[in-house]
PDB file of C-alpha atoms in Angstrom:
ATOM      1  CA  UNK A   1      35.531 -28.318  65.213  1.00  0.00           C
ATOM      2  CA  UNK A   2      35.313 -31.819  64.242  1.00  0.00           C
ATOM      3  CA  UNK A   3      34.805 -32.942  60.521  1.00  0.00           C
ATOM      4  CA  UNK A   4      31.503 -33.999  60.997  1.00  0.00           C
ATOM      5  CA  UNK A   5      30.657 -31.054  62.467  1.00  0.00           C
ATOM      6  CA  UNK A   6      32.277 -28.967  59.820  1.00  0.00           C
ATOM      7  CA  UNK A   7      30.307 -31.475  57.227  1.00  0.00           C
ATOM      8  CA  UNK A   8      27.182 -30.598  58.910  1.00  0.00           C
ATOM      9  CA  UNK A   9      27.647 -27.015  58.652  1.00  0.00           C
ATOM     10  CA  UNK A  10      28.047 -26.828  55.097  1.00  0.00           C
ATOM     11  CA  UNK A  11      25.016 -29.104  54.243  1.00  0.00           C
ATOM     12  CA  UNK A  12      23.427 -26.941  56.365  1.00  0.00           C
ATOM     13  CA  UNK A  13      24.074 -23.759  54.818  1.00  0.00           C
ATOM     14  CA  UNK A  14      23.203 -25.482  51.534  1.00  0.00           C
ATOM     15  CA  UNK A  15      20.608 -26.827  52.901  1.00  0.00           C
ATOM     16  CA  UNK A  16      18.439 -24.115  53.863  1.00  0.00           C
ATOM     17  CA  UNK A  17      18.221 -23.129  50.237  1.00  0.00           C
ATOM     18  CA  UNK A  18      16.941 -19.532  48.642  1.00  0.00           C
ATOM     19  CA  UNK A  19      17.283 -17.439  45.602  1.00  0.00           C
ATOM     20  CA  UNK A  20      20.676 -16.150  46.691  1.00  0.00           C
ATOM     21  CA  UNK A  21      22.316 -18.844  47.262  1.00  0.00           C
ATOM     22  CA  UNK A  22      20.817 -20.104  44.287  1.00  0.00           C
ATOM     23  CA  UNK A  23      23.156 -17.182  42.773  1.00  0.00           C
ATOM     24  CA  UNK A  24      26.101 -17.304  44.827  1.00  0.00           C
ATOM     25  CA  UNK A  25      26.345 -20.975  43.456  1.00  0.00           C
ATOM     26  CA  UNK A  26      26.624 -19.385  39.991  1.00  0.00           C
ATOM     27  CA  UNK A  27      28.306 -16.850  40.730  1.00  0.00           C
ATOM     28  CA  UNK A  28      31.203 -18.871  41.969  1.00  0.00           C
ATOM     29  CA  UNK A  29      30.830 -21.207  39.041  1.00  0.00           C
ATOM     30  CA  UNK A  30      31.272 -18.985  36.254  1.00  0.00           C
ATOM     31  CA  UNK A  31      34.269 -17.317  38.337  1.00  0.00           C
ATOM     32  CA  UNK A  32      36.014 -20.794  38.133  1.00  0.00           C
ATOM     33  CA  UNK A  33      34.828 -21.816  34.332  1.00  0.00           C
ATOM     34  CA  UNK A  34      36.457 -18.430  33.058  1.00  0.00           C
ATOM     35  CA  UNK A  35      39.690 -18.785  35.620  1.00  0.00           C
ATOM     36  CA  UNK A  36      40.061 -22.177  34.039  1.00  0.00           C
ATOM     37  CA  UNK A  37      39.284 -21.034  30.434  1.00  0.00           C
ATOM     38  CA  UNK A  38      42.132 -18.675  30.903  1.00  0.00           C
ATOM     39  CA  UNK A  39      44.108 -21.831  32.372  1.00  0.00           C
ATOM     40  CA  UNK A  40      43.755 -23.609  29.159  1.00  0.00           C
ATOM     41  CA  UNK A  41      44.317 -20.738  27.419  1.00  0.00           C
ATOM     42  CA  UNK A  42      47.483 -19.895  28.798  1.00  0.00           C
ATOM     43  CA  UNK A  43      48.873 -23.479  28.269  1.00  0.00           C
ATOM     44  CA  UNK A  44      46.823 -24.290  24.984  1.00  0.00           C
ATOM     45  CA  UNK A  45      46.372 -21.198  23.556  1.00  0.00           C
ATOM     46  CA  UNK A  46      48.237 -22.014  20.538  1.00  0.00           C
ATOM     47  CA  UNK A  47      45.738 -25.006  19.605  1.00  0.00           C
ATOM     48  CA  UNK A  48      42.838 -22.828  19.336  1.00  0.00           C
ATOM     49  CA  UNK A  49      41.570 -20.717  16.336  1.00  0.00           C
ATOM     50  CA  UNK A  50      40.779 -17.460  17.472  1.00  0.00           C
ATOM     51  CA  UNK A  51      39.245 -16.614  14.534  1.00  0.00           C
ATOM     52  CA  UNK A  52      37.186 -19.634  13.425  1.00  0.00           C
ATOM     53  CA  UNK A  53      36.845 -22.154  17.328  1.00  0.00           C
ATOM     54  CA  UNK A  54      35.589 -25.233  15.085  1.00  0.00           C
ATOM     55  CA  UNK A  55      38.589 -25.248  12.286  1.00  0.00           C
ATOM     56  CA  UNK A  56      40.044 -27.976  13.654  1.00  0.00           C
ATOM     57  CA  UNK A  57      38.973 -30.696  16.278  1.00  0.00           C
ATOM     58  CA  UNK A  58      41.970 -29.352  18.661  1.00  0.00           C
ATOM     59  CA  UNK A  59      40.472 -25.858  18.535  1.00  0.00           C
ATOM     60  CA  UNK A  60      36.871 -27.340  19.529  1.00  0.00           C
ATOM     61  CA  UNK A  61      38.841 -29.590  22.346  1.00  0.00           C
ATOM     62  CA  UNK A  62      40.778 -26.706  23.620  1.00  0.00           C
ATOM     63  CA  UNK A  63      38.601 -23.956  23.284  1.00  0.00           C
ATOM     64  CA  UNK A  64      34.998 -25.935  24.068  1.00  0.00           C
ATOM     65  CA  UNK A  65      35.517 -29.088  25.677  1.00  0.00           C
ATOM     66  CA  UNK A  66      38.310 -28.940  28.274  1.00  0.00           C
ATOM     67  CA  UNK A  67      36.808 -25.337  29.989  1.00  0.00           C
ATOM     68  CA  UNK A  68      34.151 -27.233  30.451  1.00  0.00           C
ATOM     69  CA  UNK A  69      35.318 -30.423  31.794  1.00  0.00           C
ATOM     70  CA  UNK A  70      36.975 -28.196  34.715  1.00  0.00           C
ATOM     71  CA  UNK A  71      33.435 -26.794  35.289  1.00  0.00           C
ATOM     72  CA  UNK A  72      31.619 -30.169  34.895  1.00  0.00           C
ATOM     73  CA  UNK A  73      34.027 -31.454  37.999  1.00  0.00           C
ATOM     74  CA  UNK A  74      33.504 -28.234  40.188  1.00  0.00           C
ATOM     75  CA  UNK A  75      30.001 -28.599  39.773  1.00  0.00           C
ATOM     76  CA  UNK A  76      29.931 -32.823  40.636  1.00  0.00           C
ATOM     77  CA  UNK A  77      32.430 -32.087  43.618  1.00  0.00           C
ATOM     78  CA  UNK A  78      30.024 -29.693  44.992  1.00  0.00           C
ATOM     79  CA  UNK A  79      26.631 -31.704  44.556  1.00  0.00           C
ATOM     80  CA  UNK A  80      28.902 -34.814  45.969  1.00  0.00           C
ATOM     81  CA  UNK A  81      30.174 -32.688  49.151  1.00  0.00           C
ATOM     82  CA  UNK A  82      26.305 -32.609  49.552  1.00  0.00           C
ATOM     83  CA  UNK A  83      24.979 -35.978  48.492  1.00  0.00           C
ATOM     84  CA  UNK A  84      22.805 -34.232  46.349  1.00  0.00           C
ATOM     85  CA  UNK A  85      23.019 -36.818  43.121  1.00  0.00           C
ATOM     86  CA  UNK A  86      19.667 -38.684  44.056  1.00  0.00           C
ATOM     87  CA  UNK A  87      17.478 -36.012  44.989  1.00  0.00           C
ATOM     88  CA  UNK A  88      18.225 -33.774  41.726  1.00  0.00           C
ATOM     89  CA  UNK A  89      18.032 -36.897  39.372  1.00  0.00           C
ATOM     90  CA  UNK A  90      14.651 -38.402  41.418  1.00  0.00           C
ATOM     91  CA  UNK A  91      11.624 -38.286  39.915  1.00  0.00           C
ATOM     92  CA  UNK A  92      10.341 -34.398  39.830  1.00  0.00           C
ATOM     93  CA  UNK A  93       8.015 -33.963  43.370  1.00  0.00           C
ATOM     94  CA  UNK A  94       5.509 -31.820  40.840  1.00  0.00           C
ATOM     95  CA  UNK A  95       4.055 -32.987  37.588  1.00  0.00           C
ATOM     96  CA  UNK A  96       3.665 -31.215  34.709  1.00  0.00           C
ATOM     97  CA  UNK A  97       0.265 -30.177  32.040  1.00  0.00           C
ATOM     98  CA  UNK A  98      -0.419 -31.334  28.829  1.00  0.00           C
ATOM     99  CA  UNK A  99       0.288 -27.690  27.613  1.00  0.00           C
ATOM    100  CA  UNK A 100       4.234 -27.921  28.852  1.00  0.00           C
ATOM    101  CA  UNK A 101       5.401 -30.788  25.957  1.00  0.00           C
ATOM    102  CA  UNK A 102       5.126 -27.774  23.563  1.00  0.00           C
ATOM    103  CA  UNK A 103       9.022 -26.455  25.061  1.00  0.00           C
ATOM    104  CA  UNK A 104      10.278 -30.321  24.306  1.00  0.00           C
ATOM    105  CA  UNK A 105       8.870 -30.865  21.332  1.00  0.00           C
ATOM    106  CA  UNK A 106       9.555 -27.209  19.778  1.00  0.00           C
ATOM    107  CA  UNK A 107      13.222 -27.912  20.982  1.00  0.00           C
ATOM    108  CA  UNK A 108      13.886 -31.354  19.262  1.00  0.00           C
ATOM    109  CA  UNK A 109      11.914 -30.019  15.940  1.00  0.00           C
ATOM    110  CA  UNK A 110      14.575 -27.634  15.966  1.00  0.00           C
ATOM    111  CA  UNK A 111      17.308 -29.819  16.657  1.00  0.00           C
ATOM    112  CA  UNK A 112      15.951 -32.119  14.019  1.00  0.00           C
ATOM    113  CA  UNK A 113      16.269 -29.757  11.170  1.00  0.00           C
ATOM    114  CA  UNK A 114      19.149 -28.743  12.475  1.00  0.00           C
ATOM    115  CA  UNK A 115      20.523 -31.999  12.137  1.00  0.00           C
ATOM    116  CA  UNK A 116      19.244 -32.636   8.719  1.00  0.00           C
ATOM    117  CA  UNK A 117      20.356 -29.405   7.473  1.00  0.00           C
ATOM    118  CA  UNK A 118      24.315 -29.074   8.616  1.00  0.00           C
ATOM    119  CA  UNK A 119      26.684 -28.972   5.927  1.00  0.00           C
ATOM    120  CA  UNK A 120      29.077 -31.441   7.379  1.00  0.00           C
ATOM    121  CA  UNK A 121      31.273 -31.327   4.710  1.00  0.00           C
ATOM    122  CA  UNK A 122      32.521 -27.876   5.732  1.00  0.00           C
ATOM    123  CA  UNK A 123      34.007 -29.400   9.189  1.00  0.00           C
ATOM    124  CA  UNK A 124      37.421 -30.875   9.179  1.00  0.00           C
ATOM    125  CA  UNK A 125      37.321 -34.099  10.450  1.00  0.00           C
ATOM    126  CA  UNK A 126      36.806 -34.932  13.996  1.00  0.00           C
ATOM    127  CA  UNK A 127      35.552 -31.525  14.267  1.00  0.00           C
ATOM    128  CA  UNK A 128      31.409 -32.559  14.333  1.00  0.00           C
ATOM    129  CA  UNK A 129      32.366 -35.320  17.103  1.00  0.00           C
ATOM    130  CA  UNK A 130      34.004 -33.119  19.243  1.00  0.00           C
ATOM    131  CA  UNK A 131      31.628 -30.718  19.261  1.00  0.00           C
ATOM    132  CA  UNK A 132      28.499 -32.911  19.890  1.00  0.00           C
ATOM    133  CA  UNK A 133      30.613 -34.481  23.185  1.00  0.00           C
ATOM    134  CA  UNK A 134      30.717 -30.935  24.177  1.00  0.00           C
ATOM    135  CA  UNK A 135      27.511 -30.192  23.450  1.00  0.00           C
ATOM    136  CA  UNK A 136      26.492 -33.177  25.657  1.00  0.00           C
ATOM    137  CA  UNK A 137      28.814 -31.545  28.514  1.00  0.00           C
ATOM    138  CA  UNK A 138      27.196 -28.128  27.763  1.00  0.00           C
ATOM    139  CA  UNK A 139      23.885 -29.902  28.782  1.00  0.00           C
ATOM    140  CA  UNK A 140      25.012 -31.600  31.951  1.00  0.00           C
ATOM    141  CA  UNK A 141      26.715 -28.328  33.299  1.00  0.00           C
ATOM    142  CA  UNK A 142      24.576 -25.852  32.707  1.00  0.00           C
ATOM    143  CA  UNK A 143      21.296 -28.275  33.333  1.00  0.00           C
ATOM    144  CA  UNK A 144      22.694 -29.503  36.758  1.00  0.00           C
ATOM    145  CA  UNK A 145      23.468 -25.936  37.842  1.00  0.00           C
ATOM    146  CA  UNK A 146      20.085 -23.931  36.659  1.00  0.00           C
ATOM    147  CA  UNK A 147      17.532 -26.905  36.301  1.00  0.00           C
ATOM    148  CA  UNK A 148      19.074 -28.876  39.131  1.00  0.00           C
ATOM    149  CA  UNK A 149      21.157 -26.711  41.912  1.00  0.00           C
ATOM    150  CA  UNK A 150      18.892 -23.945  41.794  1.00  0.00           C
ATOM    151  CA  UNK A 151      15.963 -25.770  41.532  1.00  0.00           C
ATOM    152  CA  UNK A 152      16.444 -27.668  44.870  1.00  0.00           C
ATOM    153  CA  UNK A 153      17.202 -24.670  46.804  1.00  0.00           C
ATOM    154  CA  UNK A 154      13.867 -22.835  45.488  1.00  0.00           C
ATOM    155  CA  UNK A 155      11.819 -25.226  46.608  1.00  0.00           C
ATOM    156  CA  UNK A 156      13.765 -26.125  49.151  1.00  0.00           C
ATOM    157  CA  UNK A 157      13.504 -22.405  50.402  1.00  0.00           C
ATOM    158  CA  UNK A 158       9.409 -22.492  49.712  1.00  0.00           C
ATOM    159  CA  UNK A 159       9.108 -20.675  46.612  1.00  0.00           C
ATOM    160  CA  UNK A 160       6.155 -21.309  43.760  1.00  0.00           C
ATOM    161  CA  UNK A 161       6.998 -22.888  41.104  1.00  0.00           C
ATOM    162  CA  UNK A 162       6.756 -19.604  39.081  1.00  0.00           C
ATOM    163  CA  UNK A 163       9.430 -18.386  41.081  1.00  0.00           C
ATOM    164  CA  UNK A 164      11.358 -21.066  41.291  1.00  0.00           C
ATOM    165  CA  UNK A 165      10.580 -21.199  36.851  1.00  0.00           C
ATOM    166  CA  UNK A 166      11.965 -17.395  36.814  1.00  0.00           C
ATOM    167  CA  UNK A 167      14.665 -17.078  39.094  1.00  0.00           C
ATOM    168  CA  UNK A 168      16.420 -20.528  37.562  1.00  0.00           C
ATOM    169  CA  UNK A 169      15.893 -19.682  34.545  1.00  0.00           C
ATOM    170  CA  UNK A 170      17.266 -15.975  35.340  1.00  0.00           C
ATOM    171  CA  UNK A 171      20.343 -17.117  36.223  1.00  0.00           C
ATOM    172  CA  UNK A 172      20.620 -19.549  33.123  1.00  0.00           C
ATOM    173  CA  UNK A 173      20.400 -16.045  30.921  1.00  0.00           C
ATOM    174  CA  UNK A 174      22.566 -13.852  33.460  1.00  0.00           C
ATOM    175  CA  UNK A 175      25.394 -16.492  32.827  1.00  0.00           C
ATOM    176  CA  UNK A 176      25.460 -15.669  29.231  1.00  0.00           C
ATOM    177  CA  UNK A 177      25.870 -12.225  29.847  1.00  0.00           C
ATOM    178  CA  UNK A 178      30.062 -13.508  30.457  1.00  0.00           C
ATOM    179  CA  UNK A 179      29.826 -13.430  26.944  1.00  0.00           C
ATOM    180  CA  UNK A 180      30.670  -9.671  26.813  1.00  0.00           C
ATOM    181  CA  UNK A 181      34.192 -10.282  28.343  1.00  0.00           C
ATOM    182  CA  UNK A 182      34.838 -12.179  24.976  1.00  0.00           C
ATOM    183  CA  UNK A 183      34.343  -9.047  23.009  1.00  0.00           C
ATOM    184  CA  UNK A 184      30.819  -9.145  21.753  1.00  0.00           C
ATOM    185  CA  UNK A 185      28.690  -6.473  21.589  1.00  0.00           C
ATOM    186  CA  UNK A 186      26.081  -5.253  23.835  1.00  0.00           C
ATOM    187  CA  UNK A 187      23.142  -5.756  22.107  1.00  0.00           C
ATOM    188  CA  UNK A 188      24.284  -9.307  20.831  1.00  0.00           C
ATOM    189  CA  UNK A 189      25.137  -9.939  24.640  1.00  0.00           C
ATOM    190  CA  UNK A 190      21.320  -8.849  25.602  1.00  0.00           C
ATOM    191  CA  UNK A 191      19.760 -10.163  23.130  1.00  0.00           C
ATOM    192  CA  UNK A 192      21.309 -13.325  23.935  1.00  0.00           C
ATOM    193  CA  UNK A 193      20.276 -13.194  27.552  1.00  0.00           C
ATOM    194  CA  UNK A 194      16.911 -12.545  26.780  1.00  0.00           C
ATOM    195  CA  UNK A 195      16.823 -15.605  24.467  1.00  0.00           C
ATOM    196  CA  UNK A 196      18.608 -18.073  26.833  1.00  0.00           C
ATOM    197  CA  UNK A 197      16.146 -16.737  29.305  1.00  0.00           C
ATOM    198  CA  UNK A 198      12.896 -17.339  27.093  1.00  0.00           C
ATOM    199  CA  UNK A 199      14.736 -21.101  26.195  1.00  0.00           C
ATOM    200  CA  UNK A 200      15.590 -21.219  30.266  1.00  0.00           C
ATOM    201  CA  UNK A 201      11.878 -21.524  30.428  1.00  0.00           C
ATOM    202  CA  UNK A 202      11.508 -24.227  27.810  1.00  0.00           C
ATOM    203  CA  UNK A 203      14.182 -26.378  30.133  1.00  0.00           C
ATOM    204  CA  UNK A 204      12.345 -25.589  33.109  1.00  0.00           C
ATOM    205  CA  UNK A 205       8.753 -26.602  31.114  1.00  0.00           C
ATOM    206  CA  UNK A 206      10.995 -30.059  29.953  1.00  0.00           C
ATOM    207  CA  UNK A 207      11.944 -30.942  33.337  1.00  0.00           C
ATOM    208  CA  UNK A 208       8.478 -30.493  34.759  1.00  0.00           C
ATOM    209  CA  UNK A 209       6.791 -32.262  31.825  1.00  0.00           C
ATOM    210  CA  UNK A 210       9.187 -35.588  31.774  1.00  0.00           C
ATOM    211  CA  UNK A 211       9.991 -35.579  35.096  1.00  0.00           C
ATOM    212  CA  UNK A 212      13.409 -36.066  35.685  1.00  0.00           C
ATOM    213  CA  UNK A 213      16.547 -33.542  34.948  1.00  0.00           C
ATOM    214  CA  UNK A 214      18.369 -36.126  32.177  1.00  0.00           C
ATOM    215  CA  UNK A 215      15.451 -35.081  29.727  1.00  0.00           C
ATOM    216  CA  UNK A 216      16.657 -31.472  29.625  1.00  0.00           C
ATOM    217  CA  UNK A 217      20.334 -32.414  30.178  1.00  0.00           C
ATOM    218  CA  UNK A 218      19.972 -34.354  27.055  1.00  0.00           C
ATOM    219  CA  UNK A 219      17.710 -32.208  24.692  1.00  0.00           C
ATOM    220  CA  UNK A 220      19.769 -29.411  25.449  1.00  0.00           C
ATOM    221  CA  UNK A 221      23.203 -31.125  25.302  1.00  0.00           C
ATOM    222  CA  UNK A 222      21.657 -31.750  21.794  1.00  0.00           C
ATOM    223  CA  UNK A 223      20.816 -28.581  20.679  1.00  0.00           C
ATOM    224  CA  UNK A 224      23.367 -26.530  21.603  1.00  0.00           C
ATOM    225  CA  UNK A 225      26.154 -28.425  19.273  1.00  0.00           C
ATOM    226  CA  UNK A 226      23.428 -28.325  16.268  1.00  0.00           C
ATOM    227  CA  UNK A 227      23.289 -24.418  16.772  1.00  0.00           C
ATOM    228  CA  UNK A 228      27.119 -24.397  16.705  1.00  0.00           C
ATOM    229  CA  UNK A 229      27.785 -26.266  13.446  1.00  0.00           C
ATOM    230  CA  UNK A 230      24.629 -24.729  11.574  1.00  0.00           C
ATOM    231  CA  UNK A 231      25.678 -21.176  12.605  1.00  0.00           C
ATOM    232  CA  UNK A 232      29.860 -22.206  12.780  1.00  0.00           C
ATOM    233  CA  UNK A 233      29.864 -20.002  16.065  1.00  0.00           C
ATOM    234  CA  UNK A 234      28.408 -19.942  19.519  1.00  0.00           C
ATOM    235  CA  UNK A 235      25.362 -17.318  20.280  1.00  0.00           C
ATOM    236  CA  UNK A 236      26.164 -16.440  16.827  1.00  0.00           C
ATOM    237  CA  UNK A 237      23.577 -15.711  14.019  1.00  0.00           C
ATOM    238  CA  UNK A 238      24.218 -17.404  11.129  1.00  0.00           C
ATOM    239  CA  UNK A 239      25.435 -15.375   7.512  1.00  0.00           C
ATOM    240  CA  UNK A 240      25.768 -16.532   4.063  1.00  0.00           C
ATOM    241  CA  UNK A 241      23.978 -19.093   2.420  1.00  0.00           C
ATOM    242  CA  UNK A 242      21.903 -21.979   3.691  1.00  0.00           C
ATOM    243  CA  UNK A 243      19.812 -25.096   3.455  1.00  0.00           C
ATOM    244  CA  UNK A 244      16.130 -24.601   3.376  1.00  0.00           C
ATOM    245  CA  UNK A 245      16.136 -26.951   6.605  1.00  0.00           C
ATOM    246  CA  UNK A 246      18.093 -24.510   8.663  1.00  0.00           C
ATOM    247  CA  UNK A 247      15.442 -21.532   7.595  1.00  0.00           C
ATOM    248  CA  UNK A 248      13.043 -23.766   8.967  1.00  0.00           C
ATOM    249  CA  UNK A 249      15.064 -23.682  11.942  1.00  0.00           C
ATOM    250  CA  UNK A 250      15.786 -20.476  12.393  1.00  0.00           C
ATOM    251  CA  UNK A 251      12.441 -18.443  14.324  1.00  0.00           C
ATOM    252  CA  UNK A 252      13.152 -21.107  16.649  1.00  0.00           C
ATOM    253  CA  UNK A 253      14.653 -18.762  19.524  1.00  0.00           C
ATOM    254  CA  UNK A 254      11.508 -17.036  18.593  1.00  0.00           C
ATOM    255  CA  UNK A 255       8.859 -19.726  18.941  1.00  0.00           C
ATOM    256  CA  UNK A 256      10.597 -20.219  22.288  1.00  0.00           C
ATOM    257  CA  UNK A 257       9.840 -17.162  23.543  1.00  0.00           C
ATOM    258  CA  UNK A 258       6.499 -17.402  23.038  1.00  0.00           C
ATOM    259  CA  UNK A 259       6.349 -20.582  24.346  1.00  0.00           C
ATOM    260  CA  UNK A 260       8.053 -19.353  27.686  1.00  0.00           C
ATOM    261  CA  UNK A 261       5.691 -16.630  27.915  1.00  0.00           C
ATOM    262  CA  UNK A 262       3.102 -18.986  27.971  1.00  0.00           C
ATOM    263  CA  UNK A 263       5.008 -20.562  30.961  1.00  0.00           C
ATOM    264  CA  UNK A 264       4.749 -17.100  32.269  1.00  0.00           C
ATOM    265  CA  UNK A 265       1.044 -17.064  32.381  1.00  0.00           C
ATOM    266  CA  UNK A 266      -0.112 -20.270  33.509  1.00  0.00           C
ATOM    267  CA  UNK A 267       2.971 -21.932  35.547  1.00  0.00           C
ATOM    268  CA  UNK A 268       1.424 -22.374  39.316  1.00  0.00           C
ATOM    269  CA  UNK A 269       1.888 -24.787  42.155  1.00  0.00           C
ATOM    270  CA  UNK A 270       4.339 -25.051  45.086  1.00  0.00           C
ATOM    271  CA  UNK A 271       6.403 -27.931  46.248  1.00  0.00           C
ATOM    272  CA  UNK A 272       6.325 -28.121  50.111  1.00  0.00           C
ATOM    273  CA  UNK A 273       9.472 -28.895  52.184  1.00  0.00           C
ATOM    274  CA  UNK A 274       7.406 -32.418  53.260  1.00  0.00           C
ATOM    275  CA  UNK A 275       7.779 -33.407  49.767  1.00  0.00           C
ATOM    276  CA  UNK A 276       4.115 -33.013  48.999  1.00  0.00           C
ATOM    277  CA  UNK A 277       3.026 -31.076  45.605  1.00  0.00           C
ATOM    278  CA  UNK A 278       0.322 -29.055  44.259  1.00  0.00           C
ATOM    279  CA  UNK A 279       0.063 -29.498  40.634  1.00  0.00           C
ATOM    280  CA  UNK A 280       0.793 -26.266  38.244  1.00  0.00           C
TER     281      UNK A 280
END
């Protein structure tokens, strides 16, 4: 078999889109972000703070960053192998309602007070930097796989757009079900895949809304380092004392669910495979 041809098979696996490739896709990424997590582990492990990740900016670099630097180039060498870059940062083929700028605006409220509330005085230095350049990276991987991979191969399969709404944002909550192989418990893990589910949803509304996947990439990339500095953990509640700000803050996993079951009711439309929409 020529290379070409060999090319052409694999875009046309790809290609063809559907729900379970959709997952296989994931599937295979979180395989390789925990193999190299153990990686870095095995040859950093000393750098990181096992009790407290975001002691010191090596713990945060080590622990946070590099695991997913090795994800962030799995996932660009398989949308390159594809030539998949233009299509999943294009403008979005389906508009969005006035109704959907509730999940971006309810998103950067939070990460507003969030930001205003931080004790950053607690950090060592280095240690806020860090973490908001893998925040950023949190927001490219995990946007370009749920909000952009599986996406494309919903529609591209012929699913509605509440399908294609669900099932992405399914597999953005399954993934944080890995969380249990750190030790966590049970409920913690479920109730953290039913809130990355419900703020799934709010990613999905974001995309549809601003029309193009950097929005989410970038709201989200923001959030997620504000929830690990006010908290001082990831999908951790926060304990103790603290600001009035990040009360505010906090029913915001809340407010997201409602918003996504919002999503629930009134998400519609279809994007057909000749690139022509019906409006949700």
């Amino acid at each position: 078999m020529t290379e070409t041809a060999s090319t052409s098979g694999w875009s046309s696996f790809w290609n063809r889109g559907g729900w379970w490739r959709a997952v296989l896709v994931a599937v295979v990424y979180l395989v390789l972000y925990l193999l190299g997590g153990r990686l870095v582990g095995a040859l950093f492990g000393d750098q990181v703070d096992a009790e407290d990740l975001f002691a010191t900016p090596q713990s945060v670099f080590f622990g946070l960053f590099l695991p997913l630097a090795i994800g962030a180039v799995v996932l660009i060498a398989f949308v390159a192998s594809l030539h998949w870059f233009p299509a999943l940062f294009a403008r979005q083929p389906i508009g969005g309602r006035w109704w959907m700028w509730l999940a971006p605006v309810a998103v950067v409220a939070s990460i507003v007070l969030r930001l205003l509330g931080i004790d950053y005085a607690s950090y060592a230095a280095g240690v806020v930097a860090i973490t908001f350049v893998s925040g950023l990276l949190v927001g490219f991987v995990e946007e370009i796989l749920t909000r952009g991979i599986a996406v494309k191969m919903l529609r591209d399969a012929g699913k509605s757009e509440w399908v294609v709404m669900v099932v992405s944002s399914l597999i953005f909550g399954l993934l944080h079900a890995s969380n249990i192989l750190g030790g966590q418990e049970i409920l913690t893990v479920a109730l953290t895949v039913v809130f990355a589910f419900g703020f799934g949803i709010c990613m999905y509304l974001t995309l549809r809304v601003t029309g193009n996947l950097i929005w989410p990439m970038l709201i989200h990339g923001l959030y997620d380092p504000t929830l690990f500095l006010a908290t001082g953990g990831i999908d951790e509640a926060h304990s103790g004392p603290q600001s009035e700000l990040l009360t505010l803050a906090g029913p915001s996993n809340m407010i997201f669910i409602l918003i996504a079951i919002v999503g629930l009711i009134f998400v519609r439309g279809r994007v057909q495979r000749s690139g022509e929409a019906a409006v949700a």
